[in-house]
Short mmCIF file of C-alpha atoms and ligand atoms in Angstrom, two decimals:
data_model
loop_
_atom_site.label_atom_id
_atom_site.label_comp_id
_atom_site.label_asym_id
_atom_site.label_seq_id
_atom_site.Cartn_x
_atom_site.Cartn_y
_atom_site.Cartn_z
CA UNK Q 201 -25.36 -16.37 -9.78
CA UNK Q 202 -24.99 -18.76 -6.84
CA UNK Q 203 -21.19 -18.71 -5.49
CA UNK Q 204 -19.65 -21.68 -4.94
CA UNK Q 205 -17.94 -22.69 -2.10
CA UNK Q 206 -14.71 -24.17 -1.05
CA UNK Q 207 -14.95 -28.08 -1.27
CA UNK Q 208 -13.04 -28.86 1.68
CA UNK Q 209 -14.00 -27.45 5.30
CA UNK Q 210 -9.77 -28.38 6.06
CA UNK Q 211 -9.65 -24.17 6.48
CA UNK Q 212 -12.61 -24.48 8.95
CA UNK Q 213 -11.14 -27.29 11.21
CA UNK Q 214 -6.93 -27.14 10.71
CA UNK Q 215 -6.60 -22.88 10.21
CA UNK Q 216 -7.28 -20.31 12.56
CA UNK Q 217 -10.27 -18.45 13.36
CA UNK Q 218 -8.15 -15.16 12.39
CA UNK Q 219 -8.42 -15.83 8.47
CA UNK Q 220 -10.24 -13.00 7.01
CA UNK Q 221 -9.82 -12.23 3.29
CA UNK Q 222 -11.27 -15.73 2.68
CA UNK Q 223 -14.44 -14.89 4.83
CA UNK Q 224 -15.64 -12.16 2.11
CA UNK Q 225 -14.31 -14.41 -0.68
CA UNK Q 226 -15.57 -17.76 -0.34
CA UNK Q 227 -14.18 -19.12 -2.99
CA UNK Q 228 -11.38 -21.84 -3.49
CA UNK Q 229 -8.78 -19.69 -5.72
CA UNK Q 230 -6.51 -22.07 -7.86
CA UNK Q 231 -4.73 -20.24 -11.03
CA UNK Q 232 -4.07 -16.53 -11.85
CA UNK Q 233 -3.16 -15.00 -14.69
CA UNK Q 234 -2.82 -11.13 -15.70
CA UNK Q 235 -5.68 -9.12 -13.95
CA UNK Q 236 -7.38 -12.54 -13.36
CA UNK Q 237 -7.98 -15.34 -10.76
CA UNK Q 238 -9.88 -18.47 -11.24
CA UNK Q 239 -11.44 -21.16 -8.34
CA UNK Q 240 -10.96 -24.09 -8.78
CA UNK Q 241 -13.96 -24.54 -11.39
CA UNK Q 242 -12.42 -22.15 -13.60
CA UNK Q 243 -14.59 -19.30 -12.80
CA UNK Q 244 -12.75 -16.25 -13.66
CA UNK Q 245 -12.75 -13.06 -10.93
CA UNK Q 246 -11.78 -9.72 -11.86
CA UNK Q 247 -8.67 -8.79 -9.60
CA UNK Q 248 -9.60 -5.21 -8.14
CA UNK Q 249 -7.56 -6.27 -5.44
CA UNK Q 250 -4.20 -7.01 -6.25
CA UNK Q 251 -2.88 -8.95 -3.71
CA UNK Q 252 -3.34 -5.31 -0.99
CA UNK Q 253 -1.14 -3.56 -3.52
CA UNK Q 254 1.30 -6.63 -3.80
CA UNK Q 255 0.33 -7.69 -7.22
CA UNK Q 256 0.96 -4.40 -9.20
CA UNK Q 257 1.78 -5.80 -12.33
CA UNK Q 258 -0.18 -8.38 -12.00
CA UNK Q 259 -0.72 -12.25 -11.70
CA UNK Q 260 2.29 -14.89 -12.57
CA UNK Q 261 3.42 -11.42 -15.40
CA UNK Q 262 5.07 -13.35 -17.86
CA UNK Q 263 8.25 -11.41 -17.88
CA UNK Q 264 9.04 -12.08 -14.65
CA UNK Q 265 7.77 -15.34 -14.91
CA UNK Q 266 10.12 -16.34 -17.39
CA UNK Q 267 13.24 -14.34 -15.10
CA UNK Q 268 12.17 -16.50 -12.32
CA UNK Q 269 12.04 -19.80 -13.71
CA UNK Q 270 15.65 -19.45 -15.54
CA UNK Q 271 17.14 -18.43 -12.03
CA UNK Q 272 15.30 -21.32 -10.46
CA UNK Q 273 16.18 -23.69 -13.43
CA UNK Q 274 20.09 -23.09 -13.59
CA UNK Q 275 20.15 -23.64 -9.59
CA UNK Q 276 20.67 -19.78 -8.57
CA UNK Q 277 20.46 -19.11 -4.83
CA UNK Q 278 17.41 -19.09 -2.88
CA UNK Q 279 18.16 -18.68 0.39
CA UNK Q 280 21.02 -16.35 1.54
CA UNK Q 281 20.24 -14.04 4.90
CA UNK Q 282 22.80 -10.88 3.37
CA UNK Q 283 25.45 -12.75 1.81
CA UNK Q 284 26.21 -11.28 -0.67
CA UNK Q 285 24.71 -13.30 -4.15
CA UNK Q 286 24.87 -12.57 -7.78
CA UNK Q 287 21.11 -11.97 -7.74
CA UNK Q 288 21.23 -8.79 -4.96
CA UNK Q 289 24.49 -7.40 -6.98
CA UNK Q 290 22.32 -7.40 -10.30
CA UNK Q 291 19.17 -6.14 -8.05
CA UNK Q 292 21.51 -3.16 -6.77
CA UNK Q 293 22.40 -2.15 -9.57
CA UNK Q 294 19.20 -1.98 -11.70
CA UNK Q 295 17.05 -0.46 -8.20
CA UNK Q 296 20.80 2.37 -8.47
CA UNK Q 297 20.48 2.95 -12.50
CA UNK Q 298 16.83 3.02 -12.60
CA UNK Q 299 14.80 4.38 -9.64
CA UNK Q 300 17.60 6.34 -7.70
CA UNK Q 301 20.28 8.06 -10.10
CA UNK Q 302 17.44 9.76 -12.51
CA UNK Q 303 15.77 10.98 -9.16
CA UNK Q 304 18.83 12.02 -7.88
CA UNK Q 305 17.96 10.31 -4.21
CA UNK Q 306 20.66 9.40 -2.22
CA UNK Q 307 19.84 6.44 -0.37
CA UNK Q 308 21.56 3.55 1.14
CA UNK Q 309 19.20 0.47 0.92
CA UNK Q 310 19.17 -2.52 3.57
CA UNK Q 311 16.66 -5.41 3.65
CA UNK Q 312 15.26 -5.72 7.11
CA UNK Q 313 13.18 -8.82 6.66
CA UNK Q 314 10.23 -9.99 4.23
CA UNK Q 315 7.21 -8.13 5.06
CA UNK Q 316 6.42 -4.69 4.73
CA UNK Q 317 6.47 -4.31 8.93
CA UNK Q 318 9.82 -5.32 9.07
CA UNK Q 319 10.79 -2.43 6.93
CA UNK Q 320 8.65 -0.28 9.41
CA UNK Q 321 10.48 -1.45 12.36
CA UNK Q 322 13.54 -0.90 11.12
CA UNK Q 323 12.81 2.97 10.07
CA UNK Q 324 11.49 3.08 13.21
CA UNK Q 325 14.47 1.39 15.18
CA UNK Q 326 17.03 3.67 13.40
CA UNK Q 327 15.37 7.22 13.53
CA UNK Q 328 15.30 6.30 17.28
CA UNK Q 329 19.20 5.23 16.98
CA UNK Q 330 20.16 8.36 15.15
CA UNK Q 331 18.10 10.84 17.62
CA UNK Q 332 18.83 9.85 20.89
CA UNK Q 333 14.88 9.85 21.39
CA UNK Q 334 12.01 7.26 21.63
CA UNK Q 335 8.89 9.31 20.47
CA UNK Q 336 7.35 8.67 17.23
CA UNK Q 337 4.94 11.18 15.56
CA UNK Q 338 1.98 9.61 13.50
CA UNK Q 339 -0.90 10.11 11.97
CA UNK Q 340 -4.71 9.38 11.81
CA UNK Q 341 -5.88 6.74 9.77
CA UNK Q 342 -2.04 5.32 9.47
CA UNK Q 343 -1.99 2.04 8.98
CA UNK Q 344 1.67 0.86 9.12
CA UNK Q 345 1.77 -3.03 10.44
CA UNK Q 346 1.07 -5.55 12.84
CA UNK Q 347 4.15 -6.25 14.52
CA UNK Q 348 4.47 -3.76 17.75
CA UNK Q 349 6.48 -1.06 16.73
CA UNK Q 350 4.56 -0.38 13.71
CA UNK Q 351 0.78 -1.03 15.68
CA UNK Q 352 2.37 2.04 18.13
CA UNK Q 353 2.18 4.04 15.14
CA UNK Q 354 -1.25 2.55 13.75
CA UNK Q 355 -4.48 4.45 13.96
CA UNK Q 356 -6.92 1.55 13.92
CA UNK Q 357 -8.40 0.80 16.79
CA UNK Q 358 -9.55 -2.68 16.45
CA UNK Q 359 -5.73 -3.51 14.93
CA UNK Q 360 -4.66 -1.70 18.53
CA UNK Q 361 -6.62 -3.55 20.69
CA UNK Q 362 -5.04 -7.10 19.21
CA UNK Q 363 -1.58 -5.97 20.59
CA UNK Q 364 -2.04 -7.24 23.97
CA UNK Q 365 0.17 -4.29 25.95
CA UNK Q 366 0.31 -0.80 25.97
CA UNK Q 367 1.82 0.50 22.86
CA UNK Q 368 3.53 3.38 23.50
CA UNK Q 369 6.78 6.34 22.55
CA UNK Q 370 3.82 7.37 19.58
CA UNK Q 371 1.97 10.61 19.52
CA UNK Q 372 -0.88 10.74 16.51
CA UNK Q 373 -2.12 14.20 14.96
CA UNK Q 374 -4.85 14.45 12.46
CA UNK Q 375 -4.01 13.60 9.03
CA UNK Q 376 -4.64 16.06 5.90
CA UNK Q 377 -8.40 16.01 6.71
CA UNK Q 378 -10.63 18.20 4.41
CA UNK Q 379 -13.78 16.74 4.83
CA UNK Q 380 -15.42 19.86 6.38
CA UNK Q 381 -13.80 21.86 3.10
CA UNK Q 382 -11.16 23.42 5.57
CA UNK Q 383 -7.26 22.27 4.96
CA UNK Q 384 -5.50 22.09 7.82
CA UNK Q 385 -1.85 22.38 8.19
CA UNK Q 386 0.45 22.05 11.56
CA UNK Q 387 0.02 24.90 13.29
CA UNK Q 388 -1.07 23.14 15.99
CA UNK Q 389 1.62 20.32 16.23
CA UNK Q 390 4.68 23.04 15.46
CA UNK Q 391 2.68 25.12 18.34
CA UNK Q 392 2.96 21.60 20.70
CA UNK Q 393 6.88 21.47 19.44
CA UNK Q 394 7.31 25.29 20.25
CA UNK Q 395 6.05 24.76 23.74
CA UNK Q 396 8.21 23.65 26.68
CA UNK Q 397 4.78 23.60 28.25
CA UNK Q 398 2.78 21.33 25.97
CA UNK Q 399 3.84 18.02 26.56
CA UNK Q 400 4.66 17.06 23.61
CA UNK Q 401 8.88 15.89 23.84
CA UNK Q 402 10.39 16.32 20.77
CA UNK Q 403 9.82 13.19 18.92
CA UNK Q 404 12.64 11.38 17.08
CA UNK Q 405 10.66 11.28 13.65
CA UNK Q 406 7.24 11.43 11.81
CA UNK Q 407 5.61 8.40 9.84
CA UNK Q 408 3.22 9.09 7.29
CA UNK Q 409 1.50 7.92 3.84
CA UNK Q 410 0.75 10.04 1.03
CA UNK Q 411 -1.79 8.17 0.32
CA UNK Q 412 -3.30 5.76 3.26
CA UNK Q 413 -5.16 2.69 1.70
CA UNK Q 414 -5.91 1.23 4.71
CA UNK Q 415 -7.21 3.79 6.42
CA UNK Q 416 -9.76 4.61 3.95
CA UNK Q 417 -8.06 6.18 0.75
CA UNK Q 418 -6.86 9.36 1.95
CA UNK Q 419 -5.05 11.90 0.18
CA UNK Q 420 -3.13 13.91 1.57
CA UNK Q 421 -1.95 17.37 -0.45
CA UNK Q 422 1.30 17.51 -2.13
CA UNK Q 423 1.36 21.08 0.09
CA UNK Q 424 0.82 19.14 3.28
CA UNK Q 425 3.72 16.88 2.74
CA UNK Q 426 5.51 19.51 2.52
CA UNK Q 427 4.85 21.24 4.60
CA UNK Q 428 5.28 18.70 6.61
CA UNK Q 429 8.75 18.03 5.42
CA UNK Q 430 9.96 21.56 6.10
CA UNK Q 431 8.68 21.36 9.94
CA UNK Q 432 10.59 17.94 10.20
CA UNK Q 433 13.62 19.56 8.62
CA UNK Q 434 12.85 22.95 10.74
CA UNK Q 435 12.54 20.87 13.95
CA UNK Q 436 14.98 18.73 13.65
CA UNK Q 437 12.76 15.34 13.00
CA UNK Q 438 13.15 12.76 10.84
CA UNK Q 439 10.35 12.37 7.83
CA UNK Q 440 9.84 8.87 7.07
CA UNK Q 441 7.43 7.96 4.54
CA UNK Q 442 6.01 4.77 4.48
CA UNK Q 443 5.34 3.56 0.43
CA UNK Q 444 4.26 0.29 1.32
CA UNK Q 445 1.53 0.19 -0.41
CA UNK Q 446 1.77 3.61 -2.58
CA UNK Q 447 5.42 2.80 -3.84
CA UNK Q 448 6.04 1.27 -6.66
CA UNK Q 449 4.34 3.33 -9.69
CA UNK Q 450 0.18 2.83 -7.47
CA UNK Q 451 0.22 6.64 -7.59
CA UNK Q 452 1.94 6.99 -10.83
CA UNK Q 453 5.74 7.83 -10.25
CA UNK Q 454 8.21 5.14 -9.31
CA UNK Q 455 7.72 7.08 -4.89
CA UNK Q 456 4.47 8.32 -4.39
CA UNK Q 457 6.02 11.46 -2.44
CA UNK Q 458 7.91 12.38 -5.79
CA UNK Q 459 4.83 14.30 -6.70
CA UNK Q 460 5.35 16.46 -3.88
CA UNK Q 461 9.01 17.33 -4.08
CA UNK Q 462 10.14 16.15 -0.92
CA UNK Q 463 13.10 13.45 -0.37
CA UNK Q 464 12.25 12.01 3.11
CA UNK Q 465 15.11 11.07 5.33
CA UNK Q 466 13.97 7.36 5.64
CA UNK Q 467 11.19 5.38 3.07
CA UNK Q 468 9.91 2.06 3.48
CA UNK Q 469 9.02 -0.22 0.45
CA UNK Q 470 7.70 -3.53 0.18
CA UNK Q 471 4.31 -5.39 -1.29
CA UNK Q 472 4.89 -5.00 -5.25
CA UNK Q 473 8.89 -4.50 -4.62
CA UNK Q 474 9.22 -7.90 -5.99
CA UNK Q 475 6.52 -7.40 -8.44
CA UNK Q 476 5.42 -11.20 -8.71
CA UNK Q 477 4.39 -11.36 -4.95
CA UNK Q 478 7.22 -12.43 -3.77
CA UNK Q 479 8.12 -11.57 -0.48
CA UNK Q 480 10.55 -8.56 -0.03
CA UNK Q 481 11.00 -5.28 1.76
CA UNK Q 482 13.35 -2.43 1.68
CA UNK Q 483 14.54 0.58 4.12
CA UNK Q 484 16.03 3.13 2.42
CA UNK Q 485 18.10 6.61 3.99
CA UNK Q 486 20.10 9.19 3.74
CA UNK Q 487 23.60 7.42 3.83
CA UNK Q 488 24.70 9.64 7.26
CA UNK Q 489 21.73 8.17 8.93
CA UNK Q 490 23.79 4.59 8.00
CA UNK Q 491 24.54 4.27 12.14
CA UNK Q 492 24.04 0.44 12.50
CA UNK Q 493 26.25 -1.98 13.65
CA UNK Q 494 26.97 -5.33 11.51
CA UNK Q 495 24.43 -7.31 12.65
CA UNK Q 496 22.03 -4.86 14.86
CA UNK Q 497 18.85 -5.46 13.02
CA UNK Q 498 19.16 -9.07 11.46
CA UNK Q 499 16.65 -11.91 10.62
CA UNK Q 500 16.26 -14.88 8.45
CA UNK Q 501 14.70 -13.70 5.17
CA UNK Q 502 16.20 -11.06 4.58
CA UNK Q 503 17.75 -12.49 1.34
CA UNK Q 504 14.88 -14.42 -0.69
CA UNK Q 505 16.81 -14.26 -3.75
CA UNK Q 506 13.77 -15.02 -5.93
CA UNK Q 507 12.72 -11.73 -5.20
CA UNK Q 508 15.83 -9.83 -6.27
CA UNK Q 509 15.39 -11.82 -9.60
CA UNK Q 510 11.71 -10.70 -10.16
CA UNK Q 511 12.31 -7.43 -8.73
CA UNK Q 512 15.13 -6.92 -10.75
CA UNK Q 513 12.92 -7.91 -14.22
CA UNK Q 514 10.19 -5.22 -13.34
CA UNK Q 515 12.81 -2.33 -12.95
CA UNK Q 516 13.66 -3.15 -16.33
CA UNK Q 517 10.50 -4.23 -17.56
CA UNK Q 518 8.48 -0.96 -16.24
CA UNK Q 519 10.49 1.52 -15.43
CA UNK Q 520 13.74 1.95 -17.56
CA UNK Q 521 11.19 4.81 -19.17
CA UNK Q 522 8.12 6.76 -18.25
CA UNK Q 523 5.56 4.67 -20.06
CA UNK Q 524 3.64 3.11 -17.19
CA UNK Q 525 3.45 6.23 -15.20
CA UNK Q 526 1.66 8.01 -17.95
CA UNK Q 527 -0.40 5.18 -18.40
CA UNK Q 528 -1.31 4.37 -14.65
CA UNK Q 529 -2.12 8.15 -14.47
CA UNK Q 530 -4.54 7.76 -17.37
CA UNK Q 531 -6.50 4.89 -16.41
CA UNK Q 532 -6.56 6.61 -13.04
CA UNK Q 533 -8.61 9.58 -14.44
CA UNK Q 534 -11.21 6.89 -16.10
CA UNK Q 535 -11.56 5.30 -13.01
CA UNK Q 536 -12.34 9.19 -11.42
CA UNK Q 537 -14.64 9.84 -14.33
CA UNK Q 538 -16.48 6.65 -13.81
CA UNK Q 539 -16.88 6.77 -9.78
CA UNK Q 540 -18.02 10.40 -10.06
CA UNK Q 541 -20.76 9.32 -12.69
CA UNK Q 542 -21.71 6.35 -9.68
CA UNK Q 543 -21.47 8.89 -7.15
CA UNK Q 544 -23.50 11.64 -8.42
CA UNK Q 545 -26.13 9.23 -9.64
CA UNK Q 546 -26.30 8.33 -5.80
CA UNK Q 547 -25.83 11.30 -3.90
CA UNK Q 548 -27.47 10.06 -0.85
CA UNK Q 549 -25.63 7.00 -0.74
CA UNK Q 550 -22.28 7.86 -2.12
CA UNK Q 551 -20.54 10.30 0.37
CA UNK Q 552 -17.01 10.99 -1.08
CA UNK Q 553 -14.72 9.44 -3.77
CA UNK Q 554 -10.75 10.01 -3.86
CA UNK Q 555 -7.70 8.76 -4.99
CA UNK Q 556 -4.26 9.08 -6.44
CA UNK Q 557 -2.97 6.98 -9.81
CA UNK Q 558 -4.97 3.50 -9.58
CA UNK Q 559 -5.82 3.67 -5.87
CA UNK Q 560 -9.66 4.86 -5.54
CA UNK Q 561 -12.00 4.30 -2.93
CA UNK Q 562 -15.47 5.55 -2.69
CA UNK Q 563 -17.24 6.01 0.69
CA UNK Q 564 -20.33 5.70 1.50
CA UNK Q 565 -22.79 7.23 3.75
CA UNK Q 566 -24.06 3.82 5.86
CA UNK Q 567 -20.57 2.40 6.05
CA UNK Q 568 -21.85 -1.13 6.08
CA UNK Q 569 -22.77 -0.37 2.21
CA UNK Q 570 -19.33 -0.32 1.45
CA UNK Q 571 -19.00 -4.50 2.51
CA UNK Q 572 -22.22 -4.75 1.08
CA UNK Q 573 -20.99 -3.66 -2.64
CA UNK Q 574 -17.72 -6.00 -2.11
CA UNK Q 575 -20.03 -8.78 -1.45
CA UNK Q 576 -22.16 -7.81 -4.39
CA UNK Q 577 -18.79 -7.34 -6.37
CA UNK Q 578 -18.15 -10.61 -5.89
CA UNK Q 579 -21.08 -12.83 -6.64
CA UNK Q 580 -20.45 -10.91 -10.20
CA UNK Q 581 -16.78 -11.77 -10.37
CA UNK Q 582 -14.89 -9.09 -9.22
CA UNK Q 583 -12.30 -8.99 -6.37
CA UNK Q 584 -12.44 -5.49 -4.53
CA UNK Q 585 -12.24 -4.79 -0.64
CA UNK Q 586 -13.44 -2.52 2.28
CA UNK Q 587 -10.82 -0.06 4.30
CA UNK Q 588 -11.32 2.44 6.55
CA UNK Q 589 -11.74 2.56 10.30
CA UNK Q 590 -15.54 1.87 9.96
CA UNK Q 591 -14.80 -0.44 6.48
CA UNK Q 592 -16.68 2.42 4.61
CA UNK Q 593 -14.82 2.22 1.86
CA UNK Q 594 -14.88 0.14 -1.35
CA UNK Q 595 -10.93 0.11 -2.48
CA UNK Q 596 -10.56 0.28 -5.86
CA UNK Q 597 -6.89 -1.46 -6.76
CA UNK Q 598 -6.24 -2.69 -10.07
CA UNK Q 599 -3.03 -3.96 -11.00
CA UNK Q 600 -1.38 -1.48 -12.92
CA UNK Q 601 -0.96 -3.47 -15.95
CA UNK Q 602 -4.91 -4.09 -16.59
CA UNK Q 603 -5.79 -3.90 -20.38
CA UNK Q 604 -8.30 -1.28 -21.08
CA UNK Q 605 -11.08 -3.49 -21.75
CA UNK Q 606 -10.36 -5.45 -18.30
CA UNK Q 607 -10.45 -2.07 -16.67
CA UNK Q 608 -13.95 -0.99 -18.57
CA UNK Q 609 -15.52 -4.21 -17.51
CA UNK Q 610 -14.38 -3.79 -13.68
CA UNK Q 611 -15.69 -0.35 -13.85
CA UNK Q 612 -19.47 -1.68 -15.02
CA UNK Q 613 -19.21 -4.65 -12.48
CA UNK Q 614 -18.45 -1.81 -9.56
CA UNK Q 615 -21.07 0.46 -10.81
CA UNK Q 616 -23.90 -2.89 -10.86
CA UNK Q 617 -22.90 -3.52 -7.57
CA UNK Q 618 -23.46 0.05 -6.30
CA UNK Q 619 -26.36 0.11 -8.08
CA UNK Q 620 -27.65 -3.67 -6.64
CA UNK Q 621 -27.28 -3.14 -3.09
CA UNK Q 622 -28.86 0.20 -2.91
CA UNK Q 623 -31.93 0.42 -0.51
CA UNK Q 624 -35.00 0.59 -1.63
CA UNK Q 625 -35.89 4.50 -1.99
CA UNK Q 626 -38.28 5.60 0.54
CA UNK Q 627 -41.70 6.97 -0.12
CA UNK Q 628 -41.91 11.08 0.56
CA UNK Q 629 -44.19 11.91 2.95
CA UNK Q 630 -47.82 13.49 1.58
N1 LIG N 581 2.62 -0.06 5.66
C1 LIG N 581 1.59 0.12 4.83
C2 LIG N 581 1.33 1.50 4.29
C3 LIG N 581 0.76 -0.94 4.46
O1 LIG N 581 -0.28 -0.73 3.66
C4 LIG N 581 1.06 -2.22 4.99
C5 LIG N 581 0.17 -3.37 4.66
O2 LIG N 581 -0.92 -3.23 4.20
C6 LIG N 581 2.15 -2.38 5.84
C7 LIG N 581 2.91 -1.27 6.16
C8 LIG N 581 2.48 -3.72 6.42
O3 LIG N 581 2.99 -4.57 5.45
P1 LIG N 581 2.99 -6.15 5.73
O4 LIG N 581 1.56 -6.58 5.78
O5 LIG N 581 3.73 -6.74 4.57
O6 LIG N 581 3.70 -6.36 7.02
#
């Protein structure tokens, strides 16, 4: 089906050159609804997307909806840096009851500012603050923000390259790699710690994702992260685990590292925090790591209290019980079923497939395949994107309230596109 494109070339002449999402989407997007969008001439698109992991229960959900347009409606704050508002008090007390008392975590929350990096640069600032030291330990792959702090602990080169000066006071090791069938622990990095020889200065913390969606879907083993937590704890650095984009029930539980029955010292949330999109980000930590002085990391959004009000409604909407956990790690194992059925049908093409809860990606052999099925993915009316260093990866995202039969039909769109873009086979030799 021919795609139709944006009516107005305003985006070519007023916006930047550094748009990107709207390159591999040329569409004019107008109205969403549920696990939908539609342009502007009502053609719907299947959201395997979700806003990078921001749209988790999906599009304009009409229970938060409803929250946000009474608190809007009666006049309730909007704007309040960290005064404290009724809205926070109320969001407090829900993110206390529901997500830390049953887990038994201890953490004192702040709001550093509205983007997932700001919550980055905060952990990052603190850790520092608490340990007396400016090193930073990250991983391969890690994808953790564009601001500079957070690019110093990014893996990507291309994203590294945009910063301009030297980013530095970050050491990466390899992430859980098993892609030649050995697992690898940290012998190597506890030998460089050991070592008054090595180099390596005793960093002030660690950063790392459970899962990294950016950097291509990888998994890392529940033994790995912790293992990983016991040589923080046994070395005296701080674990901070970034749940950007895995927080929030994309791996199941409420914290992706739950799983692996670790409590990290520091944890940054943000994208589906607010659940309707809404800007919002949190830094949580042990409260002795609460060293800050009134005022030492400030900014002007840290209080959109929109976002308390939404956020607030999906605590209570999805996770005063267990219910979308079970179901997110149901649907997850469909989606496995399904992209191992794709995969093994194409064994030349498809070279691995992973994931946690409803994050999947499969990767494929010639990464530019990977942008090829997006593209494909679209023109049918589905939303899905690339990640990975080489964007070898179609990301599989769903928001985790899809209905089944939303979920079924993504599934066949994915596995038409696979099949649609595959080369033509070559003739064997005689
Ligand atoms: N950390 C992780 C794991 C992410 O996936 C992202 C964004 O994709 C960020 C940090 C940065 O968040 P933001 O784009 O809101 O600054």
């Amino acid at each position: 089906m021919a795609v139709a494109h944006p009516v107005s070339d305003v985006f070519e002449r007023v916006e930047s050159e550094v748009r990107s999402y709207c390159r591999c989407w040329p569409a004019l997007f107008d109205r969403a609804h549920g696990s939908t969008l539609y342009d502007e001439h009502h053609r719907p698109y299947l959201d395997f997307f979700s806003g990078a992991g921001a749209l988790n229960y999906g599009h304009n959900n009409p229970v938060l909806k409803r929250a946000l347009l009474d608190y809007i409606e009666r006049d309730g704050i909007t704007h309040a840096l960290d005064m404290s508002t009724a809205a926070k008090r109320t969001f407090l007390e829900t993110f206390q009851e529901t997500v830390l008392e049953p887990r038994e975590l201890p953490y004192k929350v702040m709001f550093p500012g509205p983007a997932g990096t700001t919550a980055v640069e905060a952990a990052l600032k603190l850790a520092r603050k608490v340990k007396g030291r400016e090193g930073i330990v990250f991983f391969s792959n890690a994808f953790h923000g564009m601001s500079l702090g957070s690019l110093a602990v990014t893996g990507n080169a291309s994203k590294r390259a945009g910063a301009g000066v030297p980013l530095v006071h970050a050491t990466p090791m390899p992430y859980d790699d098993r892609s030649d069938g050995r697992a690898r622990g940290f012998h190597w990095f506890d030998r460089l710690l050991a070592s008054e020889g090595s180099g390596l200065d005793i960093p002030a913390a660690v950063i790392v994702e459970t899962v990294q969606g950016e950097g291509g879907i990888n998994v890392a083993r529940a033994e790995w992260l912790h293992d990983l937590a016991q040589l923080c704890r046994r070395r005296d650095m701080l674990m901070i685990v970034d749940d950007i984009q895995m927080g929030c029930g994309r791996t199941g539980r409420f914290f992706s590292f739950e799983e692996a029955g670790i409590t990290p010292d520091i944890v940054t949330l943000s994208k589906s925090v607010s659940g309707y999109g809404l800007p919002m980000a949190m830094t949580l930590f042990r409260p002795e790591l609460d060293v800050w002085e009134p005022g030492e990391h400030n900014g002007t959004f840290r209080g959109f209290n929109p976002a308390f009000v939404t956020a607030t409604a999906a605590l209570e909407e999805y996770w005063s019980d267990g219910w979308l956990e079970k179901q997110t790690l149901a649907r997850g194992e469909r989606v496995e079923q399904v992209l191992r059925a794709v995969a093994a049908d194409r064994p030349g093409s498809a070279l691995d497939v992973r994931g946690r809860g409803l994050a999947w990606g499969m990767e494929f052999a010639d990464p530019s395949r990977a942008t090829a099925v997006c593209a494909r993915a679209f023109e049918l009316g589905l939303l899905l994107e690339t990640s990975g260093p080489q964007d070898q990866v179609a990301k599989l995202l769903p928001p985790l309230t899809i209905a089944d039969e939303e979920l079924e039909h993504g599934l066949v769109l994915f596995s038409r596109a696979v099949r649609e873009t595959e080369p033509p086979r070559s003739v064997g030799r005689r």
